[in-house]
CSV table of C-alpha atoms in Angstrom, one decimal:
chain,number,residue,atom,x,y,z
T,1,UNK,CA,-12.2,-11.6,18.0
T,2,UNK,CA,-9.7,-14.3,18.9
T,3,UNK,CA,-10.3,-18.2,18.9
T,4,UNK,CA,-10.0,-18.6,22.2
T,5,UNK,CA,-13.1,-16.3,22.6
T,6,UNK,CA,-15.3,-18.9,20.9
T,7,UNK,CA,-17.8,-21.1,23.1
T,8,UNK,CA,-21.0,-23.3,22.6
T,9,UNK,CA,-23.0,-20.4,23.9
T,10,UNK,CA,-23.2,-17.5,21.9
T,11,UNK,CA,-19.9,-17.0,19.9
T,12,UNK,CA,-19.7,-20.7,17.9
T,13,UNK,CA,-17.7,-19.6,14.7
T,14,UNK,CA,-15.9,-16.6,13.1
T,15,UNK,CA,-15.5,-15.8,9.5
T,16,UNK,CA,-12.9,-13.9,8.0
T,17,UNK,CA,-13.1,-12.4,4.3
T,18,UNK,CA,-12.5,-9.7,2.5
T,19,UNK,CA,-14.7,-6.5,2.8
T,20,UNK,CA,-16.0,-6.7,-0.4
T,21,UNK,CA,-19.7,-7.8,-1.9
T,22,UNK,CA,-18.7,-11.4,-3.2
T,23,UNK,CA,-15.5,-12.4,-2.1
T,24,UNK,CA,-13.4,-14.8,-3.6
T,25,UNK,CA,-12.3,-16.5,-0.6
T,26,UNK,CA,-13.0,-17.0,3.1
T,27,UNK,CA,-12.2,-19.0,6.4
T,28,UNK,CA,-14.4,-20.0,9.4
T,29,UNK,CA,-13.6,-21.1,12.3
T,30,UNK,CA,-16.8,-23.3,14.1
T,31,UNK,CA,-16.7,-24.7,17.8
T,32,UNK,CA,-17.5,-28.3,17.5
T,33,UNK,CA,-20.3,-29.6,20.3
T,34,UNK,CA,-17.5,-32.7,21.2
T,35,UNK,CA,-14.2,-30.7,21.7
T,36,UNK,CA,-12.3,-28.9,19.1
T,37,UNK,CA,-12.7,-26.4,16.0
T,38,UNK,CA,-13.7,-27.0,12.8
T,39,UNK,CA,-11.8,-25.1,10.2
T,40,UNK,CA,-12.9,-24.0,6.8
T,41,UNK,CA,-11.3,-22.9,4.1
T,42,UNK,CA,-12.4,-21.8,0.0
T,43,UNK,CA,-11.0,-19.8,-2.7
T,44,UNK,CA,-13.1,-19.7,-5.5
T,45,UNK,CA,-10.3,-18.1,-7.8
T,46,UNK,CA,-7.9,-21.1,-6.8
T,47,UNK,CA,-10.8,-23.9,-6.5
T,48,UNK,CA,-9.7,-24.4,-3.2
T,49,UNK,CA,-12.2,-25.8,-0.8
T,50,UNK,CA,-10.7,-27.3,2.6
T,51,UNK,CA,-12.8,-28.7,6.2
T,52,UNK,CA,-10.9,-30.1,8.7
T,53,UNK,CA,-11.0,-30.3,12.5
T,54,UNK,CA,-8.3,-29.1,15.4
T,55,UNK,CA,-8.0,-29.3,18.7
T,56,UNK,CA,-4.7,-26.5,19.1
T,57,UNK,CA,-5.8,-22.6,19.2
T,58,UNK,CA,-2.3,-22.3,18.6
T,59,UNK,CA,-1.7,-24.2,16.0
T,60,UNK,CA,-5.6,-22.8,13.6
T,61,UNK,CA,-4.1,-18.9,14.2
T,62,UNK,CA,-0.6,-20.0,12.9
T,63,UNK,CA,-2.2,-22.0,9.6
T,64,UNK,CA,-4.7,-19.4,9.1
T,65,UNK,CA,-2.7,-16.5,9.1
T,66,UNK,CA,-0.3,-18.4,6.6
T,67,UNK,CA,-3.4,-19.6,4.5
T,68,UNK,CA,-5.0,-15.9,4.3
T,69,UNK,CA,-0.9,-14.0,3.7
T,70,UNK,CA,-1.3,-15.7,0.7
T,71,UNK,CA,-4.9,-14.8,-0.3
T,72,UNK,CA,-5.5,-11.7,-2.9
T,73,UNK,CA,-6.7,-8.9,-1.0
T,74,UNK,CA,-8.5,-5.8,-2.3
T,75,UNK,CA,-6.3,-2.3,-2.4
T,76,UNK,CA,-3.1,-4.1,-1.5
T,77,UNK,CA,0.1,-3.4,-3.9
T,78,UNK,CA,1.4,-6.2,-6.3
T,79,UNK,CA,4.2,-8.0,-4.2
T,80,UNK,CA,7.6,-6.7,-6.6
T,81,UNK,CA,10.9,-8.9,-6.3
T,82,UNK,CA,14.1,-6.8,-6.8
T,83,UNK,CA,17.8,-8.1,-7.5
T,84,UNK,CA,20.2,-7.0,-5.5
């Protein structure tokens, strides 16, 4: 599902987490009735707990993906730095 797919009809948010029973973090994305998105975004293992509102599709998939590249994921490899 994209952002852009969202209306005030019958697709008013998304959520994206990880497919596990009680993940430790999420994001949603909600259509607000006036204009806009409403963004929000917890990590329980961080005690992060962000709302805020946006008006750019553009610029919500550019934070996001940021904000969830950085979010632990289930199954994925430890990131390893090696000196050159």
């Amino acid at each position: 599902m994209m952002i852009s797919d969202l209306n005030d009809f019958d697709n008013t948010f998304v959520v994206v987490q990880p497919d596990e029973d009680d993940p430790a973090w999420f994001v949603s994305v909600a259509v607000l009735d006036d204009g806009g998105y409403e963004i929000v975004r917890r990590d329980s293992t961080r005690n992060e707990h962000e709302v805020t509102t946006a008006t750019s599709i553009d610029h919500i998939a550019r934070d996001l993906t940021i904000w969830m590249a950085a979010r632990d994921f289930p199954g994925r490899p430890t990131t390893q730095v090696n000196d050159f």
